[in-house]
Amino acid sequence: MRFNFSASLKLVNTSKSHKLWCINVRSFSGTIQTDDAVTKAVRPPPAKSASVGENINTEQRSLHIAVIGVPNVGKSTFINNIINHRVCPTSAKVHTTRQSNTAICTAGQTQLVFYDTPGLVTQREIRKHHLEQSFKSAYRHAIQHADIIAVLHDASNGWTRKELHPTVLDTLKAYTHLPSFLVLNKIDTLKSKRVLLDLIKTLTNDSLTSRRGVQNARHASTATGTDQPAGGNRLNQRETSWGHFSDVFLVSALTGTGLNELQDYLAVQAKSRQWRFPSDVHTDASPEALIVESVRARLLDYLPQEIPYNLKCELEYYSVEKHVVYTSVQVQCPTTRIERLICGEGNGKLRQITERVTSDLVEMFGQAVSLTISTVSKGKKSTAEA
């Protein structure tokens, strides 16, 4: 592992309108090298499509899955672990995913394509977190390309786990022509599994009593020494459930519990048709976009409250030379105070962020990565520090 730190005054020519206000720059660079053999080039090859008159290979099967849910239920972690490859940046804060991402898992003759969507939000939340207006419609684009909808629900949240959010219900109502299934996530955090049966009955309006989801929950309850859940919870008058789920799965996206069974279920649902992506591709996102999103995700983890939502990340440089990814990302700060907060005392926080992002990118690309993160603030020259 090698790190090089630099701090200096710098003029950044990002555009005609920005070339004078970038007055304070601090940067930290880190390099992590892997001992394993370097994989293929970072940039995935273009998707192959069938030409007119071409015979589709009927042996190939595929299924496209739109993963929806409210913010912070673990959609990106769920997708990363079910395809066993890091392609979706994650953080502990809400709204890490700002646009629909595509993750691909190919096993044997079956290809599963997952669409990671932003958390379903209201117009008020868009204003509060400075989200793009396209944020609210990104999930629609994903669903329109999907064969089935996976609704991820946080089973660990005692305040919200007993009802589906109105935005989720509205979405399911708008796309009733597509099958859907419920995924109860974070079950590893529950102290007692006996609540799962009651939870499934509540969320599905007791429409899956004889199906696998309830059977699994009953098995989990038996393992804890309780055959029946303690006390039922009646639905409120307003809609809080969906009675048209085809199945329910109990998983922990963090530990991997239940993901193999779910993957097998999706493989059975796959349709006979030509794959959309080559078998060795895990995402259709560009490496440049993945790098910027990875930096933004870790800023969410390391900075308090609403501060990271006001930052803008831009790629300055990207190159692959001799199987090493060289890249630089600039973080534009609205004030020098926020810039100092990012850098921390002795630039310690910036060093931690760079180390963490570099590690994420090594895992993502399977290659050695040399990353530089620079912070830039605009303001009066008297407040700038070299």
Tab-separated table of C-alpha atoms in Angstrom:
chain	number	residue	atom	x	y	z
A	1	MET	CA	0.000	0.000	0.000
A	2	ARG	CA	1.386	3.402	-0.974
A	3	PHE	CA	0.069	6.882	-0.214
A	4	ASN	CA	1.160	10.315	-1.405
A	5	PHE	CA	-0.229	13.477	0.104
A	6	SER	CA	-0.074	16.971	-1.368
A	7	ALA	CA	-1.605	20.330	-0.463
A	8	SER	CA	-1.252	23.377	-2.696
A	9	LEU	CA	-2.958	26.311	-4.351
A	10	LYS	CA	-4.353	25.231	-7.691
A	11	LEU	CA	-6.251	26.696	-10.626
A	12	VAL	CA	-8.770	24.203	-11.950
A	13	ASN	CA	-9.902	24.771	-15.540
A	14	THR	CA	-13.116	22.763	-15.359
A	15	SER	CA	-15.002	25.204	-17.621
A	16	LYS	CA	-15.041	28.845	-18.632
A	17	SER	CA	-17.411	29.688	-15.795
A	18	HIS	CA	-15.433	27.882	-13.094
A	19	LYS	CA	-11.792	28.444	-13.878
A	20	LEU	CA	-11.273	31.356	-11.460
A	21	TRP	CA	-13.226	30.448	-8.338
A	22	CYS	CA	-11.337	27.245	-7.451
A	23	ILE	CA	-8.860	28.751	-5.054
A	24	ASN	CA	-8.185	26.173	-2.359
A	25	VAL	CA	-7.228	22.608	-3.181
A	26	ARG	CA	-6.170	19.790	-0.902
A	27	SER	CA	-5.607	16.317	-2.203
A	28	PHE	CA	-4.753	12.898	-0.946
A	29	SER	CA	-3.804	9.963	-3.107
A	30	GLY	CA	-3.686	6.273	-2.307
A	31	THR	CA	-2.648	3.156	-4.137
A	32	ILE	CA	-3.648	-0.380	-3.253
A	33	GLN	CA	-2.265	-3.258	-5.267
A	34	THR	CA	-3.615	-6.774	-5.369
A	35	ASP	CA	-1.556	-9.952	-5.450
A	36	ASP	CA	-4.080	-11.784	-7.593
A	37	ALA	CA	-3.866	-11.913	-11.345
A	38	VAL	CA	-5.312	-8.816	-12.956
A	39	THR	CA	-8.682	-9.327	-14.569
A	40	LYS	CA	-9.887	-8.000	-17.884
A	41	ALA	CA	-10.089	-4.325	-18.780
A	42	VAL	CA	-12.216	-2.216	-16.441
A	43	ARG	CA	-14.572	-0.981	-19.101
A	44	PRO	CA	-17.196	-3.633	-19.876
A	45	PRO	CA	-17.664	-4.601	-23.527
A	46	PRO	CA	-20.793	-3.313	-25.268
A	47	ALA	CA	-23.937	-5.402	-25.000
A	48	LYS	CA	-24.663	-7.676	-27.898
A	49	SER	CA	-28.085	-7.618	-29.507
A	50	ALA	CA	-29.642	-9.969	-31.989
A	51	SER	CA	-29.667	-8.669	-35.554
A	52	VAL	CA	-32.711	-8.886	-37.792
A	53	GLY	CA	-33.327	-12.437	-38.883
A	54	GLU	CA	-30.818	-13.899	-36.397
A	55	ASN	CA	-31.933	-17.075	-34.649
A	56	ILE	CA	-32.183	-16.612	-30.893
A	57	ASN	CA	-30.367	-19.231	-28.861
A	58	THR	CA	-33.264	-20.937	-27.080
A	59	GLU	CA	-30.900	-22.506	-24.557
A	60	GLN	CA	-30.179	-19.127	-23.030
A	61	ARG	CA	-32.590	-17.864	-20.378
A	62	SER	CA	-32.849	-14.498	-18.670
A	63	LEU	CA	-34.944	-12.575	-16.177
A	64	HIS	CA	-34.960	-8.836	-15.521
A	65	ILE	CA	-35.789	-7.806	-11.945
A	66	ALA	CA	-36.643	-4.281	-10.739
A	67	VAL	CA	-35.711	-3.925	-7.060
A	68	ILE	CA	-37.796	-1.215	-5.372
A	69	GLY	CA	-38.359	0.012	-1.830
A	70	VAL	CA	-38.149	3.064	0.388
A	71	PRO	CA	-34.721	4.593	1.112
A	72	ASN	CA	-32.209	2.685	3.242
A	73	VAL	CA	-33.849	-0.754	3.175
A	74	GLY	CA	-30.649	-2.284	1.745
A	75	LYS	CA	-31.383	-2.558	-1.985
A	76	SER	CA	-27.801	-1.959	-3.161
A	77	THR	CA	-26.295	-4.298	-0.547
A	78	PHE	CA	-28.863	-6.919	-1.504
A	79	ILE	CA	-27.945	-6.715	-5.196
A	80	ASN	CA	-24.180	-6.711	-4.577
A	81	ASN	CA	-24.404	-9.857	-2.479
A	82	ILE	CA	-26.859	-11.761	-4.623
A	83	ILE	CA	-24.630	-11.338	-7.707
A	84	ASN	CA	-21.484	-11.768	-5.566
A	85	HIS	CA	-19.841	-8.697	-7.087
A	86	ARG	CA	-19.632	-5.082	-5.924
A	87	VAL	CA	-21.256	-2.879	-8.566
A	88	CYS	CA	-23.612	-0.682	-6.518
A	89	PRO	CA	-22.047	1.914	-4.167
A	90	THR	CA	-23.441	1.674	-0.637
A	91	SER	CA	-23.483	3.801	2.505
A	92	ALA	CA	-25.310	3.987	5.826
A	93	LYS	CA	-27.251	7.111	4.805
A	94	VAL	CA	-30.373	7.394	2.693
A	95	HIS	CA	-30.338	8.313	-1.002
A	96	THR	CA	-26.981	6.767	-1.810
A	97	THR	CA	-28.409	5.480	-5.104
A	98	ARG	CA	-29.346	8.489	-7.227
A	99	GLN	CA	-30.145	6.727	-10.483
A	100	SER	CA	-31.083	3.270	-11.673
A	101	ASN	CA	-28.085	0.915	-11.820
A	102	THR	CA	-27.870	-2.391	-13.662
A	103	ALA	CA	-26.243	-5.476	-12.106
A	104	ILE	CA	-25.829	-8.743	-14.004
A	105	CYS	CA	-25.362	-12.281	-12.699
A	106	THR	CA	-24.794	-15.091	-15.209
A	107	ALA	CA	-24.688	-18.723	-14.088
A	108	GLY	CA	-24.871	-21.614	-16.510
A	109	GLN	CA	-27.437	-20.790	-19.175
A	110	THR	CA	-29.315	-18.272	-16.999
A	111	GLN	CA	-28.704	-14.533	-16.769
A	112	LEU	CA	-30.333	-12.459	-14.021
A	113	VAL	CA	-30.410	-8.699	-14.582
A	114	PHE	CA	-31.146	-6.570	-11.510
A	115	TYR	CA	-32.136	-2.907	-11.657
A	116	ASP	CA	-31.087	-1.079	-8.488
A	117	THR	CA	-33.466	1.873	-8.146
A	118	PRO	CA	-33.375	4.989	-5.947
A	119	GLY	CA	-35.532	4.857	-2.836
A	120	LEU	CA	-39.141	5.808	-3.503
A	121	VAL	CA	-39.562	9.398	-2.331
A	122	THR	CA	-42.033	12.244	-2.136
A	123	GLN	CA	-41.591	15.727	-3.591
A	124	ARG	CA	-40.805	17.022	-0.094
A	125	GLU	CA	-37.889	14.605	0.256
A	126	ILE	CA	-36.561	15.662	-3.143
A	127	ARG	CA	-36.348	19.261	-1.950
A	128	LYS	CA	-34.906	18.336	1.455
A	129	HIS	CA	-32.028	16.242	0.085
A	130	HIS	CA	-31.390	18.340	-3.055
A	131	LEU	CA	-32.321	15.433	-5.330
A	132	GLU	CA	-32.747	15.702	-9.066
A	133	GLN	CA	-36.331	15.654	-10.334
A	134	SER	CA	-35.413	12.601	-12.409
A	135	PHE	CA	-34.846	10.834	-9.075
A	136	LYS	CA	-38.572	10.295	-8.690
A	137	SER	CA	-39.032	8.765	-12.135
A	138	ALA	CA	-35.899	6.571	-12.259
A	139	TYR	CA	-37.702	3.568	-10.789
A	140	ARG	CA	-40.381	3.769	-13.500
A	141	HIS	CA	-37.783	3.407	-16.210
A	142	ALA	CA	-36.397	0.323	-14.467
A	143	ILE	CA	-39.810	-1.298	-14.023
A	144	GLN	CA	-40.675	-0.745	-17.678
A	145	HIS	CA	-37.702	-2.942	-18.625
A	146	ALA	CA	-38.379	-5.591	-15.972
A	147	ASP	CA	-40.161	-8.932	-16.012
A	148	ILE	CA	-40.814	-8.988	-12.276
A	149	ILE	CA	-40.739	-6.585	-9.308
A	150	ALA	CA	-38.909	-7.311	-6.059
A	151	VAL	CA	-40.149	-5.218	-3.130
A	152	LEU	CA	-37.460	-4.944	-0.457
A	153	HIS	CA	-38.798	-4.255	3.039
A	154	ASP	CA	-36.867	-3.612	6.267
A	155	ALA	CA	-38.043	-6.214	8.798
A	156	SER	CA	-35.810	-4.776	11.541
A	157	ASN	CA	-37.495	-1.383	11.819
A	158	GLY	CA	-40.092	-1.707	14.570
A	159	TRP	CA	-41.781	1.551	13.566
A	160	THR	CA	-42.365	0.812	9.883
A	161	ARG	CA	-42.119	-2.939	9.355
A	162	LYS	CA	-45.842	-3.632	9.857
A	163	GLU	CA	-46.964	-1.691	6.804
A	164	LEU	CA	-45.899	-1.050	3.230
A	165	HIS	CA	-45.162	2.580	2.454
A	166	PRO	CA	-47.825	4.384	0.372
A	167	THR	CA	-45.282	5.063	-2.393
A	168	VAL	CA	-44.597	1.325	-2.666
A	169	LEU	CA	-48.300	0.526	-2.850
A	170	ASP	CA	-48.888	3.227	-5.464
A	171	THR	CA	-46.087	1.755	-7.568
A	172	LEU	CA	-47.465	-1.783	-7.334
A	173	LYS	CA	-50.923	-0.541	-8.311
A	174	ALA	CA	-49.485	1.237	-11.342
A	175	TYR	CA	-47.823	-1.965	-12.602
A	176	THR	CA	-50.302	-4.695	-11.716
A	177	HIS	CA	-49.549	-6.454	-15.014
A	178	LEU	CA	-46.125	-7.453	-13.641
A	179	PRO	CA	-45.702	-10.189	-11.021
A	180	SER	CA	-44.115	-9.116	-7.742
A	181	PHE	CA	-42.648	-10.743	-4.651
A	182	LEU	CA	-41.769	-9.489	-1.186
A	183	VAL	CA	-38.269	-9.640	0.303
A	184	LEU	CA	-38.071	-9.122	4.061
A	185	ASN	CA	-34.516	-7.911	4.654
A	186	LYS	CA	-32.337	-7.591	7.772
A	187	ILE	CA	-33.899	-10.581	9.530
A	188	ASP	CA	-30.534	-11.210	11.218
A	189	THR	CA	-31.227	-8.212	13.470
A	190	LEU	CA	-34.435	-9.650	14.901
A	191	LYS	CA	-34.050	-11.045	18.407
A	192	SER	CA	-37.029	-13.378	17.924
A	193	LYS	CA	-38.072	-14.992	14.641
A	194	ARG	CA	-41.595	-15.597	15.867
A	195	VAL	CA	-42.742	-12.170	14.616
A	196	LEU	CA	-42.064	-13.103	10.990
A	197	LEU	CA	-45.246	-15.119	10.421
A	198	ASP	CA	-47.414	-12.301	11.729
A	199	LEU	CA	-45.436	-9.795	9.691
A	200	ILE	CA	-45.941	-11.757	6.467
A	201	LYS	CA	-49.686	-12.081	7.141
A	202	THR	CA	-49.931	-8.357	7.769
A	203	LEU	CA	-47.971	-7.184	4.729
A	204	THR	CA	-49.639	-9.619	2.311
A	205	ASN	CA	-53.135	-9.267	3.763
A	206	ASP	CA	-52.920	-12.961	4.729
A	207	SER	CA	-52.888	-14.002	1.064
A	208	LEU	CA	-49.861	-16.329	1.272
A	209	THR	CA	-50.836	-18.519	4.209
A	210	SER	CA	-50.078	-21.789	2.432
A	211	ARG	CA	-47.020	-20.663	0.517
A	212	ARG	CA	-43.310	-20.950	1.143
A	213	GLY	CA	-42.806	-17.566	2.794
A	214	VAL	CA	-45.116	-18.416	5.678
A	215	GLN	CA	-43.756	-21.940	5.908
A	216	ASN	CA	-40.237	-20.523	6.263
A	217	ALA	CA	-41.412	-18.124	8.930
A	218	ARG	CA	-43.134	-20.939	10.836
A	219	HIS	CA	-39.926	-22.959	10.651
A	220	ALA	CA	-37.971	-19.985	12.021
A	221	SER	CA	-40.514	-19.618	14.815
A	222	THR	CA	-40.209	-23.300	15.712
A	223	ALA	CA	-36.427	-22.905	15.912
A	224	THR	CA	-36.911	-20.290	18.632
A	225	GLY	CA	-39.307	-22.532	20.568
A	226	THR	CA	-42.490	-20.692	19.579
A	227	ASP	CA	-45.000	-22.239	17.184
A	228	GLN	CA	-47.248	-19.215	16.831
A	229	PRO	CA	-46.567	-15.474	16.872
A	230	ALA	CA	-47.439	-13.596	20.023
A	231	GLY	CA	-50.459	-11.457	19.258
A	232	GLY	CA	-51.787	-10.378	15.871
A	233	ASN	CA	-51.783	-6.874	14.437
A	234	ARG	CA	-54.867	-5.806	12.539
A	235	LEU	CA	-54.512	-3.560	9.549
A	236	ASN	CA	-55.489	0.068	9.802
A	237	GLN	CA	-58.304	1.329	7.656
A	238	ARG	CA	-55.900	2.848	5.156
A	239	GLU	CA	-54.119	0.451	2.849
A	240	THR	CA	-50.893	-0.920	4.248
A	241	SER	CA	-50.641	-4.291	2.518
A	242	TRP	CA	-50.510	-5.897	-0.927
A	243	GLY	CA	-52.408	-9.109	-1.512
A	244	HIS	CA	-50.909	-9.954	-4.903
A	245	PHE	CA	-47.344	-10.974	-4.037
A	246	SER	CA	-46.411	-14.255	-5.689
A	247	ASP	CA	-44.053	-15.194	-2.853
A	248	VAL	CA	-42.174	-13.962	0.216
A	249	PHE	CA	-38.493	-14.417	1.041
A	250	LEU	CA	-36.695	-13.875	4.330
A	251	VAL	CA	-33.132	-12.684	3.816
A	252	SER	CA	-30.209	-10.820	5.285
A	253	ALA	CA	-28.490	-8.947	2.485
A	254	LEU	CA	-25.558	-8.246	4.802
A	255	THR	CA	-24.834	-11.832	5.844
A	256	GLY	CA	-26.182	-13.571	2.727
A	257	THR	CA	-28.866	-15.559	4.546
A	258	GLY	CA	-31.648	-16.645	2.186
A	259	LEU	CA	-30.045	-15.264	-0.986
A	260	ASN	CA	-29.278	-18.667	-2.536
A	261	GLU	CA	-32.889	-19.762	-2.293
A	262	LEU	CA	-34.043	-16.488	-3.808
A	263	GLN	CA	-31.545	-16.791	-6.652
A	264	ASP	CA	-32.809	-20.312	-7.389
A	265	TYR	CA	-36.382	-19.007	-7.435
A	266	LEU	CA	-35.489	-16.301	-9.963
A	267	ALA	CA	-33.624	-18.778	-12.158
A	268	VAL	CA	-36.794	-20.867	-12.413
A	269	GLN	CA	-38.761	-17.765	-13.472
A	270	ALA	CA	-36.280	-16.926	-16.254
A	271	LYS	CA	-37.555	-16.830	-19.822
A	272	SER	CA	-36.062	-18.545	-22.857
A	273	ARG	CA	-34.376	-15.761	-24.831
A	274	GLN	CA	-30.985	-14.416	-25.784
A	275	TRP	CA	-28.934	-12.719	-23.094
A	276	ARG	CA	-28.726	-8.961	-23.186
A	277	PHE	CA	-25.163	-8.890	-21.806
A	278	PRO	CA	-22.017	-11.008	-22.253
A	279	SER	CA	-21.516	-13.608	-19.515
A	280	ASP	CA	-18.418	-11.906	-18.009
A	281	VAL	CA	-20.040	-8.488	-17.521
A	282	HIS	CA	-21.423	-7.465	-14.098
A	283	THR	CA	-22.752	-3.975	-14.901
A	284	ASP	CA	-23.394	-1.674	-17.842
A	285	ALA	CA	-22.198	1.397	-15.901
A	286	SER	CA	-18.965	3.034	-17.047
A	287	PRO	CA	-15.915	2.826	-14.755
A	288	GLU	CA	-15.870	6.625	-14.589
A	289	ALA	CA	-19.423	6.732	-13.237
A	290	LEU	CA	-18.707	3.977	-10.712
A	291	ILE	CA	-15.665	5.864	-9.404
A	292	VAL	CA	-17.571	9.117	-8.862
A	293	GLU	CA	-20.493	7.343	-7.190
A	294	SER	CA	-18.123	5.420	-4.916
A	295	VAL	CA	-16.534	8.672	-3.701
A	296	ARG	CA	-19.941	10.256	-3.126
A	297	ALA	CA	-21.146	7.204	-1.186
A	298	ARG	CA	-18.201	7.314	1.237
A	299	LEU	CA	-18.648	11.056	1.764
A	300	LEU	CA	-22.155	10.196	2.976
A	301	ASP	CA	-20.640	7.822	5.525
A	302	TYR	CA	-17.944	10.160	6.820
A	303	LEU	CA	-19.794	13.500	6.947
A	304	PRO	CA	-22.643	14.449	9.306
A	305	GLN	CA	-26.256	15.382	8.640
A	306	GLU	CA	-27.048	17.079	5.309
A	307	ILE	CA	-23.492	18.229	4.500
A	308	PRO	CA	-22.591	15.480	1.974
A	309	TYR	CA	-25.785	16.109	-0.017
A	310	ASN	CA	-24.506	19.612	-0.826
A	311	LEU	CA	-21.231	18.400	-2.339
A	312	LYS	CA	-20.562	17.891	-6.022
A	313	CYS	CA	-18.147	15.211	-7.216
A	314	GLU	CA	-16.527	15.355	-10.651
A	315	LEU	CA	-14.060	13.054	-12.354
A	316	GLU	CA	-10.827	14.834	-13.221
A	317	TYR	CA	-8.823	11.965	-14.671
A	318	TYR	CA	-9.220	8.308	-15.582
A	319	SER	CA	-6.756	5.984	-17.264
A	320	VAL	CA	-5.743	2.328	-17.238
A	321	GLU	CA	-2.008	1.771	-17.707
A	322	LYS	CA	-0.245	-1.566	-17.316
A	323	HIS	CA	-3.257	-3.061	-15.518
A	324	VAL	CA	-3.464	-0.223	-12.978
A	325	VAL	CA	-6.399	2.181	-12.755
A	326	TYR	CA	-5.232	5.785	-12.295
A	327	THR	CA	-8.007	8.192	-11.420
A	328	SER	CA	-8.706	11.519	-9.729
A	329	VAL	CA	-11.969	12.923	-8.351
A	330	GLN	CA	-12.616	16.508	-7.321
A	331	VAL	CA	-15.072	17.335	-4.518
A	332	GLN	CA	-16.495	20.839	-4.829
A	333	CYS	CA	-17.392	22.364	-1.447
A	334	PRO	CA	-19.749	25.339	-1.034
A	335	THR	CA	-17.581	26.895	1.735
A	336	THR	CA	-14.056	26.626	3.078
A	337	ARG	CA	-15.514	25.575	6.450
A	338	ILE	CA	-17.047	22.486	4.877
A	339	GLU	CA	-13.790	21.818	3.040
A	340	ARG	CA	-11.900	21.856	6.346
A	341	LEU	CA	-14.496	19.478	7.773
A	342	ILE	CA	-13.882	17.015	4.929
A	343	CYS	CA	-10.110	17.214	5.256
A	344	GLY	CA	-10.096	16.958	9.049
A	345	GLU	CA	-7.197	17.684	11.356
A	346	GLY	CA	-3.949	17.064	9.533
A	347	ASN	CA	-6.058	15.889	6.579
A	348	GLY	CA	-6.765	12.706	8.508
A	349	LYS	CA	-10.398	12.398	7.439
A	350	LEU	CA	-9.542	12.909	3.767
A	351	ARG	CA	-6.932	10.167	4.150
A	352	GLN	CA	-9.527	7.802	5.630
A	353	ILE	CA	-12.034	8.539	2.881
A	354	THR	CA	-9.439	7.976	0.178
A	355	GLU	CA	-8.312	4.688	1.699
A	356	ARG	CA	-11.896	3.438	1.956
A	357	VAL	CA	-12.848	4.416	-1.609
A	358	THR	CA	-9.631	2.913	-2.971
A	359	SER	CA	-10.466	-0.358	-1.237
A	360	ASP	CA	-13.991	-0.249	-2.688
A	361	LEU	CA	-12.643	0.284	-6.208
A	362	VAL	CA	-10.099	-2.539	-5.929
A	363	GLU	CA	-12.959	-4.857	-4.979
A	364	MET	CA	-15.126	-3.457	-7.762
A	365	PHE	CA	-12.595	-3.623	-10.608
A	366	GLY	CA	-10.375	-6.481	-9.467
A	367	GLN	CA	-7.323	-4.357	-10.349
A	368	ALA	CA	-4.766	-2.174	-8.632
A	369	VAL	CA	-6.113	1.349	-8.167
A	370	SER	CA	-4.333	4.676	-7.671
A	371	LEU	CA	-6.875	7.264	-6.502
A	372	THR	CA	-6.554	10.971	-5.757
A	373	ILE	CA	-9.387	12.899	-4.104
A	374	SER	CA	-9.117	16.677	-4.089
A	375	THR	CA	-11.343	19.202	-2.313
A	376	VAL	CA	-12.022	22.643	-3.751
A	377	SER	CA	-13.822	25.552	-2.097
A	378	LYS	CA	-14.933	28.854	-3.526
A	379	GLY	CA	-14.843	32.116	-1.627
A	380	LYS	CA	-12.617	35.042	-0.838
A	381	LYS	CA	-8.912	34.588	-1.248
A	382	SER	CA	-8.316	35.742	2.268
A	383	THR	CA	-10.043	32.657	3.623
A	384	ALA	CA	-8.130	30.206	1.430
A	385	GLU	CA	-5.454	28.009	2.947
A	386	ALA	CA	-2.662	26.432	0.892
